[in-house]
Coordinates of C-alpha atoms (C1' of nucleotides) in Angstrom, one line a residue:
Chain A
M1 CA -0.2 0.2 0.0
K2 CA 3.3 2.2 0.3
E3 CA 3.4 4.7 -2.3
K4 CA 6.1 4.6 -4.5
K5 CA 8.6 7.8 -4.3
E6 CA 7.8 9.9 -7.2
D7 CA 10.2 11.8 -9.1
R8 CA 11.3 15.1 -7.6
R9 CA 10.6 17.2 -10.7
I10 CA 7.3 15.4 -11.3
S11 CA 6.1 16.7 -8.0
R12 CA 7.6 20.1 -8.6
T13 CA 6.2 20.5 -12.0
R14 CA 2.7 19.6 -10.7
R15 CA 3.2 21.9 -8.0
L16 CA 4.0 24.5 -10.2
M17 CA 1.2 24.3 -12.6
H18 CA -1.6 24.1 -9.8
E19 CA -0.5 27.2 -7.8
A20 CA -0.1 28.8 -11.2
L21 CA -3.9 27.6 -12.3
M22 CA -5.1 28.8 -8.8
A23 CA -3.4 32.4 -8.9
L24 CA -4.8 33.0 -12.4
I25 CA -8.3 31.7 -11.5
V26 CA -8.2 34.3 -8.9
E27 CA -7.2 36.9 -11.0
K28 CA -8.9 36.5 -14.3
G29 CA -11.4 33.4 -13.8
Y30 CA -11.2 30.2 -14.7
E31 CA -13.0 30.4 -18.1
A32 CA -10.5 32.8 -19.7
I33 CA -7.3 31.1 -18.4
T34 CA -5.3 29.6 -21.8
V35 CA -3.1 27.1 -21.6
Q36 CA -0.3 29.4 -22.6
D37 CA -1.0 31.4 -19.5
I38 CA -0.5 28.8 -17.4
L39 CA 2.9 27.5 -19.1
D40 CA 4.0 31.4 -18.7
R41 CA 3.2 31.1 -15.2
A42 CA 4.4 27.8 -13.7
D43 CA 7.6 28.7 -16.3
V44 CA 7.2 25.0 -17.9
G45 CA 7.2 23.7 -21.1
R46 CA 4.3 23.4 -23.3
S47 CA 5.4 19.6 -23.8
T48 CA 5.6 19.2 -20.4
F49 CA 2.1 20.3 -19.6
Y50 CA 0.6 17.6 -21.6
A51 CA 2.5 14.9 -20.7
H52 CA 0.9 15.6 -17.3
Y53 CA -2.7 16.6 -18.2
R54 CA -4.8 16.2 -21.0
D55 CA -6.2 19.7 -20.8
K56 CA -6.8 22.4 -18.2
D57 CA -10.1 20.5 -16.9
E58 CA -8.1 17.9 -16.1
L59 CA -5.6 20.0 -13.8
L60 CA -8.6 21.7 -12.3
L61 CA -9.7 18.4 -11.2
S62 CA -6.6 17.5 -10.0
S63 CA -6.3 20.4 -7.8
F64 CA -9.8 19.8 -6.4
E65 CA -9.1 16.1 -5.7
H66 CA -6.4 17.3 -3.8
L67 CA -8.2 19.4 -1.5
R68 CA -10.6 16.3 -1.3
T69 CA -8.2 14.2 -0.3
L70 CA -7.2 16.7 2.6
F71 CA -10.8 17.1 3.8
E72 CA -11.1 13.4 4.0
E73 CA -7.9 12.7 6.1
Q74 CA -8.8 15.4 8.6
Q75 CA -12.2 13.8 9.1
Q76 CA -10.6 10.4 9.6
A77 CA -8.4 11.9 12.1
I78 CA -11.1 13.5 14.0
L79 CA -13.2 10.1 13.6
E80 CA -10.4 8.4 15.2
S81 CA -9.7 10.7 18.3
R82 CA -13.3 10.6 18.9
R83 CA -13.5 6.8 19.1
T84 CA -10.4 6.7 21.4
G85 CA -10.6 9.7 23.5
K86 CA -13.8 12.0 24.6
A87 CA -13.8 14.2 21.4
P88 CA -17.2 15.8 20.9
A89 CA -19.5 14.4 18.4
V90 CA -18.5 15.0 14.4
N91 CA -20.9 17.2 12.4
L92 CA -20.1 16.9 9.1
I93 CA -21.9 19.9 7.9
L94 CA -20.1 21.9 9.9
E95 CA -16.9 20.5 9.2
L96 CA -17.2 21.0 5.5
F97 CA -18.3 24.7 6.2
R98 CA -14.9 25.2 8.2
H99 CA -12.9 23.3 5.5
I100 CA -14.3 25.6 3.0
G101 CA -13.7 28.6 5.2
E102 CA -10.5 27.3 5.5
H103 CA -9.3 26.9 2.1
H104 CA -11.8 29.7 1.0
K105 CA -9.6 31.2 -1.7
L106 CA -9.1 28.3 -3.9
Y107 CA -12.9 27.3 -3.0
K108 CA -14.0 30.6 -4.5
A109 CA -11.9 30.3 -7.0
I110 CA -13.0 26.5 -7.8
A111 CA -16.8 26.9 -6.7
G112 CA -17.3 30.7 -7.3
K113 CA -18.9 32.3 -10.1
Q114 CA -15.5 32.7 -11.6
S115 CA -15.3 28.6 -12.3
G116 CA -16.9 26.4 -14.3
E117 CA -19.8 24.0 -13.9
M118 CA -17.5 21.2 -13.7
I119 CA -16.4 21.5 -9.8
V120 CA -19.9 21.9 -8.3
K121 CA -21.4 19.0 -10.3
Y122 CA -18.4 16.8 -8.9
L123 CA -19.1 18.3 -5.7
H124 CA -23.1 17.3 -6.3
R125 CA -21.8 13.6 -7.3
Y126 CA -19.2 13.4 -4.2
L127 CA -22.0 14.9 -1.7
Y128 CA -25.0 12.9 -2.8
N129 CA -23.2 9.5 -2.3
L130 CA -22.0 10.8 1.1
L131 CA -26.0 11.4 2.1
I132 CA -27.8 8.8 0.1
E133 CA -26.8 5.7 2.6
P134 CA -27.9 7.8 6.1
L135 CA -30.6 9.2 4.4
T136 CA -31.6 5.6 3.2
A137 CA -31.4 4.3 6.6
L138 CA -33.1 7.2 7.9
I139 CA -36.3 6.4 6.4
K140 CA -36.7 3.2 7.7
N141 CA -37.6 4.9 10.9
R142 CA -40.1 6.6 8.9
K143 CA -43.8 5.6 8.6
S144 CA -44.5 7.0 5.2
F145 CA -42.3 9.7 2.7
S146 CA -44.1 11.4 0.1
V147 CA -41.2 12.5 -1.9
P148 CA -38.8 9.7 -3.4
I149 CA -35.8 9.5 -1.7
E150 CA -33.4 10.2 -4.7
I151 CA -35.2 13.4 -5.2
T152 CA -34.7 14.5 -1.2
T153 CA -31.2 13.6 -1.6
H154 CA -30.7 15.4 -4.6
Y155 CA -32.7 18.3 -3.2
L156 CA -30.5 18.4 -0.3
V157 CA -27.3 18.2 -1.8
S158 CA -28.3 21.2 -3.9
S159 CA -29.4 23.1 -1.1
L160 CA -26.4 22.4 0.7
L161 CA -24.3 23.7 -2.5
S162 CA -26.4 26.7 -3.0
L163 CA -25.7 27.7 0.5
M164 CA -22.1 27.3 0.1
T165 CA -21.7 29.1 -3.1
W166 CA -23.6 31.9 -1.7
W167 CA -21.2 31.8 1.2
L168 CA -18.0 32.1 -1.3
D169 CA -19.6 34.3 -3.6
N170 CA -21.1 37.2 -0.9
N171 CA -17.4 36.6 0.9
M172 CA -18.5 34.7 3.8
P173 CA -20.1 37.3 5.9
Y174 CA -21.2 34.7 8.7
S175 CA -19.6 32.3 10.8
A176 CA -19.2 28.6 9.5
E177 CA -21.5 27.6 12.5
K178 CA -23.8 30.3 11.5
M179 CA -23.9 29.0 8.2
D180 CA -24.6 25.3 9.7
E181 CA -27.2 26.4 11.4
I182 CA -28.9 28.1 8.6
F183 CA -28.9 25.1 6.9
R184 CA -29.7 23.5 9.5
V185 CA -33.1 25.5 10.0
L186 CA -33.7 25.6 6.6
T187 CA -33.2 21.6 5.5
T188 CA -34.5 19.8 8.5
P189 CA -38.3 20.7 8.6
C190 CA -37.8 19.4 4.5
I191 CA -36.9 16.2 5.6
E192 CA -39.6 15.7 8.2
A193 CA -42.0 16.7 5.9
A194 CA -40.5 14.4 3.0
F195 CA -40.0 11.0 5.2
G196 CA -43.0 11.7 7.7
R197 CA -43.2 11.0 11.4
K198 CA -41.0 8.8 13.3
V199 CA -42.6 5.0 13.8
E200 CA -41.6 5.4 17.7
K201 CA -43.4 8.0 19.0
K202 CA -40.8 10.1 21.2
G203 CA -43.7 12.3 22.8
A204 CA -45.2 15.6 21.8
E205 CA -42.3 17.5 22.4
S206 CA -41.1 16.3 18.8
L207 CA -44.2 17.1 17.2
S208 CA -44.8 21.1 18.6
G209 CA -43.6 23.2 21.0
E210 CA -40.0 24.4 20.6
P211 CA -38.7 23.7 17.1
D212 CA -35.4 23.1 18.7
G213 CA -36.8 19.7 20.1
S214 CA -37.6 18.2 16.6
V215 CA -34.7 20.0 14.5
K216 CA -32.2 18.6 17.0
A217 CA -33.9 15.3 16.5
F218 CA -33.7 15.3 13.0
Y219 CA -30.4 17.0 12.9
S220 CA -28.5 14.2 14.6
H221 CA -28.7 12.3 11.5
F222 CA -26.0 14.3 9.9
I223 CA -23.8 13.6 13.1
D224 CA -20.9 11.2 13.0
I225 CA -21.3 10.5 9.3
D226 CA -18.1 8.8 7.6
C227 CA -17.0 10.8 4.8
C228 CA -14.8 7.9 3.6
P229 CA -16.4 4.9 4.3
D230 CA -14.5 2.8 2.0
K231 CA -11.4 3.7 3.5
Chain B
M1 CA -45.1 52.0 -29.3
K2 CA -45.4 50.4 -32.8
E3 CA -42.8 48.2 -33.8
K4 CA -41.1 49.0 -37.0
K5 CA -41.7 46.5 -39.7
E6 CA -38.8 44.2 -39.9
D7 CA -37.3 43.2 -43.4
R8 CA -38.3 39.8 -43.7
R9 CA -34.6 38.6 -44.9
I10 CA -33.8 39.4 -41.4
S11 CA -36.4 37.4 -39.6
R12 CA -35.9 34.9 -42.0
T13 CA -32.5 34.5 -41.4
R14 CA -32.7 34.6 -37.2
R15 CA -35.3 32.3 -37.4
L16 CA -33.2 29.8 -39.7
M17 CA -30.4 30.4 -37.0
H18 CA -32.6 29.6 -34.1
E19 CA -33.9 26.8 -35.6
A20 CA -30.5 25.2 -36.6
L21 CA -29.1 26.2 -33.1
M22 CA -31.9 24.2 -31.4
A23 CA -31.9 21.1 -33.4
L24 CA -27.8 21.2 -33.3
I25 CA -28.2 21.1 -29.2
V26 CA -30.8 18.1 -29.2
E27 CA -28.3 16.3 -31.4
K28 CA -25.0 17.1 -30.3
G29 CA -25.2 19.4 -27.2
Y30 CA -24.4 22.7 -27.0
E31 CA -21.0 22.9 -26.2
A32 CA -19.8 20.6 -29.2
I33 CA -21.5 23.3 -31.8
T34 CA -19.5 25.1 -33.8
V35 CA -20.5 28.5 -35.5
Q36 CA -19.9 26.9 -38.9
D37 CA -22.2 24.1 -37.7
I38 CA -24.9 26.4 -37.6
L39 CA -23.7 28.2 -40.5
D40 CA -24.0 25.2 -42.4
R41 CA -27.5 23.7 -41.2
A42 CA -28.7 27.2 -41.1
D43 CA -27.8 27.5 -44.8
V44 CA -26.6 31.1 -44.2
G45 CA -23.1 32.8 -45.2
R46 CA -20.3 33.7 -41.8
S47 CA -21.0 37.3 -42.2
T48 CA -24.7 37.2 -42.0
F49 CA -24.5 35.3 -38.5
Y50 CA -21.7 37.9 -37.1
A51 CA -24.0 40.8 -38.6
H52 CA -26.6 39.5 -35.8
Y53 CA -25.2 38.3 -33.0
R54 CA -21.7 38.6 -31.3
D55 CA -21.3 34.6 -31.1
K56 CA -22.6 31.6 -30.1
D57 CA -23.8 32.4 -26.6
E58 CA -25.8 35.6 -27.7
L59 CA -27.5 33.4 -30.2
L60 CA -28.4 30.9 -27.5
L61 CA -29.5 33.6 -25.2
S62 CA -31.8 35.3 -27.8
S63 CA -33.4 32.0 -28.3
F64 CA -33.9 31.4 -24.6
E65 CA -35.3 35.0 -24.2
H66 CA -38.0 34.0 -26.7
L67 CA -39.3 31.1 -24.4
R68 CA -39.0 33.5 -21.6
T69 CA -41.5 36.0 -23.4
L70 CA -43.8 32.9 -24.7
F71 CA -44.3 32.0 -21.0
E72 CA -44.6 35.6 -20.0
E73 CA -47.3 36.2 -22.7
Q74 CA -49.2 32.8 -21.5
Q75 CA -49.1 33.8 -18.1
Q76 CA -50.2 36.9 -18.8
A77 CA -53.2 35.9 -20.5
I78 CA -54.1 33.6 -17.8
L79 CA -53.9 36.4 -15.2
E80 CA -56.2 38.5 -17.5
S81 CA -59.0 35.8 -17.9
R82 CA -58.8 35.2 -14.1
R83 CA -59.3 38.7 -13.3
T84 CA -62.4 39.2 -16.1
G85 CA -63.6 35.5 -16.1
K86 CA -63.7 33.3 -13.4
A87 CA -60.6 31.0 -14.0
P88 CA -58.9 29.4 -11.2
A89 CA -56.0 30.5 -9.3
V90 CA -52.6 31.0 -11.4
N91 CA -50.1 29.2 -9.5
L92 CA -46.8 30.1 -10.9
I93 CA -44.4 27.0 -9.9
L94 CA -47.0 24.8 -11.6
E95 CA -47.1 26.9 -14.8
L96 CA -43.4 26.7 -14.7
F97 CA -43.1 23.0 -14.7
R98 CA -45.9 22.9 -17.3
H99 CA -44.1 25.1 -19.6
I100 CA -40.8 23.3 -19.2
G101 CA -42.6 20.1 -19.7
E102 CA -44.1 21.6 -23.0
H103 CA -40.4 22.7 -24.2
H104 CA -38.7 20.1 -22.6
K105 CA -36.7 19.0 -25.5
L106 CA -35.1 22.5 -25.7
Y107 CA -34.9 22.7 -21.9
K108 CA -33.1 19.4 -21.3
A109 CA -30.5 20.2 -23.6
I110 CA -30.1 23.9 -22.6
A111 CA -30.0 22.5 -18.5
G112 CA -27.7 19.8 -19.0
K113 CA -23.8 21.1 -19.6
Q114 CA -22.1 24.2 -19.5
S115 CA -24.1 25.8 -21.9
G116 CA -26.9 25.1 -19.4
E117 CA -24.8 26.8 -16.4
M118 CA -25.4 30.2 -18.7
I119 CA -29.0 29.6 -18.8
V120 CA -29.1 28.2 -15.1
K121 CA -27.8 31.3 -14.0
Y122 CA -29.9 33.5 -15.9
L123 CA -33.0 31.4 -14.8
H124 CA -31.4 31.9 -11.3
R125 CA -31.5 35.7 -11.5
Y126 CA -34.9 35.7 -13.1
L127 CA -36.5 33.7 -10.6
Y128 CA -34.8 35.3 -7.6
N129 CA -36.1 38.8 -8.7
L130 CA -39.5 37.2 -9.3
L131 CA -39.7 35.7 -5.7
I132 CA -37.6 38.5 -3.4
E133 CA -40.8 40.7 -3.5
P134 CA -43.5 38.7 -2.4
L135 CA -41.0 37.0 0.2
T136 CA -39.8 40.2 1.6
A137 CA -43.6 41.0 2.0
L138 CA -44.1 37.9 3.8
I139 CA -42.2 38.2 6.1
K140 CA -43.8 41.7 7.6
N141 CA -46.3 39.5 8.9
R142 CA -43.9 37.3 10.9
K143 CA -42.5 38.0 14.1
S144 CA -39.3 36.6 13.5
F145 CA -36.5 35.8 11.0
S146 CA -34.0 33.6 11.7
V147 CA -32.3 33.4 8.4
P148 CA -31.7 36.8 6.2
I149 CA -34.1 36.8 3.3
E150 CA -31.6 37.2 0.7
I151 CA -30.5 33.4 1.8
T152 CA -33.9 32.4 2.0
T153 CA -34.8 33.4 -1.6
H154 CA -31.3 31.7 -2.6
Y155 CA -31.9 29.0 -1.3
L156 CA -35.5 28.6 -2.6
V157 CA -34.6 29.5 -5.8
S158 CA -31.8 27.1 -6.0
S159 CA -34.3 24.8 -4.8
L160 CA -36.8 25.0 -7.7
L161 CA -34.0 24.9 -10.2
S162 CA -32.4 21.4 -8.8
L163 CA -36.4 19.9 -8.7
M164 CA -36.3 21.3 -12.4
T165 CA -33.1 20.0 -13.6
W166 CA -33.3 16.7 -11.9
W167 CA -36.9 16.5 -13.3
L168 CA -35.2 17.1 -16.8
D169 CA -32.5 15.0 -16.7
N170 CA -34.3 11.7 -15.6
N171 CA -36.5 12.2 -18.2
M172 CA -39.6 13.7 -16.3
P173 CA -40.9 10.5 -14.3
Y174 CA -43.5 12.6 -12.8
S175 CA -45.9 15.0 -13.9
A176 CA -45.8 18.6 -13.5
E177 CA -48.6 18.9 -11.0
K178 CA -46.6 15.9 -9.2
M179 CA -43.4 18.1 -9.1
D180 CA -45.0 20.9 -8.1
E181 CA -46.5 19.1 -5.2
I182 CA -43.0 17.8 -4.2
F183 CA -41.5 21.2 -4.3
R184 CA -44.4 22.6 -1.9
V185 CA -43.6 19.8 0.6
L186 CA -40.1 20.1 0.8
T187 CA -39.9 24.1 0.7
T188 CA -43.1 25.2 2.5
P189 CA -41.9 24.1 5.9
C190 CA -38.4 25.8 5.1
I191 CA -40.1 29.2 4.6
E192 CA -41.8 28.4 8.1
A193 CA -38.8 27.5 9.8
A194 CA -36.8 30.7 8.2
F195 CA -39.4 33.2 8.9
G196 CA -41.1 32.1 12.1
R197 CA -44.5 32.2 12.9
K198 CA -47.5 34.2 11.7
V199 CA -48.0 37.5 14.1
E200 CA -51.9 36.9 14.0
K201 CA -52.5 33.5 15.6
K202 CA -55.1 31.2 13.4
G203 CA -55.3 28.5 16.1
A204 CA -53.0 25.6 16.7
E205 CA -54.1 23.3 13.7
S206 CA -51.2 25.6 11.9
L207 CA -48.4 24.7 14.1
S208 CA -49.8 20.9 14.9
G209 CA -51.7 18.1 13.6
E210 CA -51.9 17.4 9.8
P211 CA -49.3 19.2 8.0
D212 CA -51.2 20.1 5.2
G213 CA -53.3 22.9 6.7
S214 CA -49.8 24.9 7.4
V215 CA -48.5 23.9 4.1
K216 CA -51.7 24.9 2.3
A217 CA -51.3 28.4 4.2
F218 CA -47.8 29.2 3.4
Y219 CA -47.8 28.1 -0.3
S220 CA -50.7 30.4 -1.2
H221 CA -47.8 33.2 -1.4
F222 CA -47.0 31.8 -4.3
I223 CA -50.2 31.9 -6.0
D224 CA -51.0 34.5 -8.4
I225 CA -47.9 36.0 -8.4
D226 CA -47.4 38.3 -11.5
C227 CA -44.3 37.1 -13.2
C228 CA -44.0 39.9 -15.5
P229 CA -44.8 43.3 -13.4
D230 CA -43.0 45.7 -15.6
K231 CA -45.8 45.4 -18.1
Chain C
dT1 C1' -42.6 49.5 -62.8
dA2 C1' -38.4 51.9 -61.3
dT3 C1' -35.4 53.1 -58.4
dT4 C1' -32.8 53.1 -53.8
dT5 C1' -31.8 50.7 -49.7
dT6 C1' -29.8 47.2 -47.4
dA7 C1' -29.2 42.0 -45.8
dT8 C1' -26.9 38.5 -47.6
dC9 C1' -22.9 35.6 -49.7
dG10 C1' -18.5 33.6 -50.4
dA11 C1' -13.9 34.0 -50.2
dA12 C1' -10.1 35.3 -48.2
dC13 C1' -7.9 36.7 -44.1
dA14 C1' -5.3 37.3 -39.6
dC15 C1' -5.3 35.5 -35.6
dA16 C1' -5.3 33.1 -31.4
dA17 C1' -5.5 28.5 -29.1
dT18 C1' -5.0 23.8 -29.1
dG19 C1' -2.4 19.1 -29.0
dT20 C1' 1.6 16.6 -31.3
dT21 C1' 6.3 15.5 -33.0
dC22 C1' 10.8 15.2 -32.1
dC23 C1' 15.2 15.7 -29.9
dA24 C1' 18.9 17.6 -27.1
dT25 C1' 19.9 18.2 -22.5
dA26 C1' 19.4 18.5 -17.6
dA27 C1' 18.3 16.2 -13.4
dC28 C1' 17.0 12.5 -11.0
dG29 C1' 17.5 7.9 -8.5
dA30 C1' 20.5 4.2 -7.8
Chain D
dT1 C1' 29.4 7.3 -11.9
dC2 C1' 25.8 5.5 -15.2
dG3 C1' 21.3 4.3 -16.7
dT4 C1' 16.5 6.1 -16.7
dT5 C1' 13.7 9.7 -17.9
dA6 C1' 11.1 14.1 -17.3
dT7 C1' 11.8 18.3 -19.2
dG8 C1' 12.5 22.5 -22.7
dG9 C1' 11.6 24.5 -26.7
dA10 C1' 10.6 24.9 -31.2
dA11 C1' 8.1 23.5 -34.9
dC12 C1' 3.8 21.7 -36.8
dA13 C1' -0.9 20.6 -38.3
dT14 C1' -5.2 21.8 -36.9
dT15 C1' -9.3 23.6 -35.9
dG16 C1' -12.2 27.5 -34.7
dT17 C1' -13.0 32.7 -34.4
dG18 C1' -14.0 36.9 -35.9
dT19 C1' -13.6 40.7 -39.7
dT20 C1' -13.2 42.6 -44.5
dC21 C1' -15.0 43.6 -48.9
dG22 C1' -16.8 43.8 -53.4
dA23 C1' -20.7 41.7 -56.2
dT24 C1' -25.5 40.1 -56.0
dA25 C1' -29.9 39.5 -54.7
dA26 C1' -33.8 40.7 -52.8
dA27 C1' -36.5 43.9 -49.9
dA28 C1' -38.8 48.6 -49.4
dT29 C1' -40.3 52.9 -51.0
dA30 C1' -41.9 56.5 -54.3

DNA sequence: TATTTTATCGAACACAATGTTCCATAACGA
DNA sequence: TCGTTATGGAACATTGTGTTCGATAAAATA
């Protein structure tokens, strides 16, 4: 399972090209960038670029996957420390907002208005696969669901992404915690509406009274989701 | 205010180019189309194309705006007949799904790829401006709102668009009426959650009991929205 | 109908960007 | 040190874009 040592030149070239791409996206937007721009900025030869990536898109995708790996490793570490120590429960959505906030310059370049739809679609698939399983498990405790599970999941992911892009495009006027709360407020009652009520009745407090009760109950389903179960 | 008579040749050329673009989008997708393709299909000269449109995008946008005009005229007619006659209330969301369903071939081609991104952004702005006013009016009857109005509107529009693209991408497995209902089920409780409760209490039935009661009450705010108030 | 106006055609053109090929060279790992 | 290989750089074919211009055909107008 050990990674082979990579030739210094390869990692150096890749790093230079990634850095060049990110800087250029911030400067002039992804669409306006030409391969030549990247070559000039990174100071690498034309043939070298095509030896590594088929085109501009593949370079961007590769940059993004690096971020994803970073996030997954962080989450794995947190989950690990939760199992052994006494760390608090992991809130995947909050961690996502935090992660994006930490790398907001890159994400703004990657997922904001300036970049293509490509990455957002990638993220959509990623989050969809992340949520479809726990959500499917969730409906098993429900009496009835009026909206098909695929639509609800698609809907939830789109909602999350729309909040994320809004957050980035508007220069993050709220904290990650606040955005997490907003997401919770906006989506939790939808899950309730889409999936029906719980089979086991826990009392009236989850159906009426302060909304916090039911909100928390529903939101707890987003807690401790393993973001990379295949590892 | 009368429109000047347009040279027959102009309208003919434009019509040919629009038809060619639409046919080509259905065939091979917008991204893959070159200006030359359009010229060949429409059988017009290269210089003629650039005499009318700056580029491919402008032609697509012009085509799309034709669809929008069609929709708005339909809606105006319906609203008119509602004022004079005894037509039922107008449901904007439902009408939107119907309109898209009617032109699903075009919308599906348009909403899938990167070109779709341009149109989807256009649609987003359009719907945002359509909804921001009635939603702002709505919160005036509310005691408190925990989520800023801009976020909620952005969220709602994204939700609607995500349902629309899902519908198209999955070959419209449900009727427009069903999609309208799904949208209602998914979003109505969110508005409630985001905007807080009504100032005037209408009784307990809006807070507990069958969800249909409050859902209907909230959803009624989407009824009879004039989609083109500037006319 | 005769005249004027103008939209179109078609070819040629400059230009920008892509992606490939080849080979000498420099940097790398062992 | 030595074999390996990533890189540099230039040349090249290719594709698509957007412009120009004069001849022509088709429209509007008188």
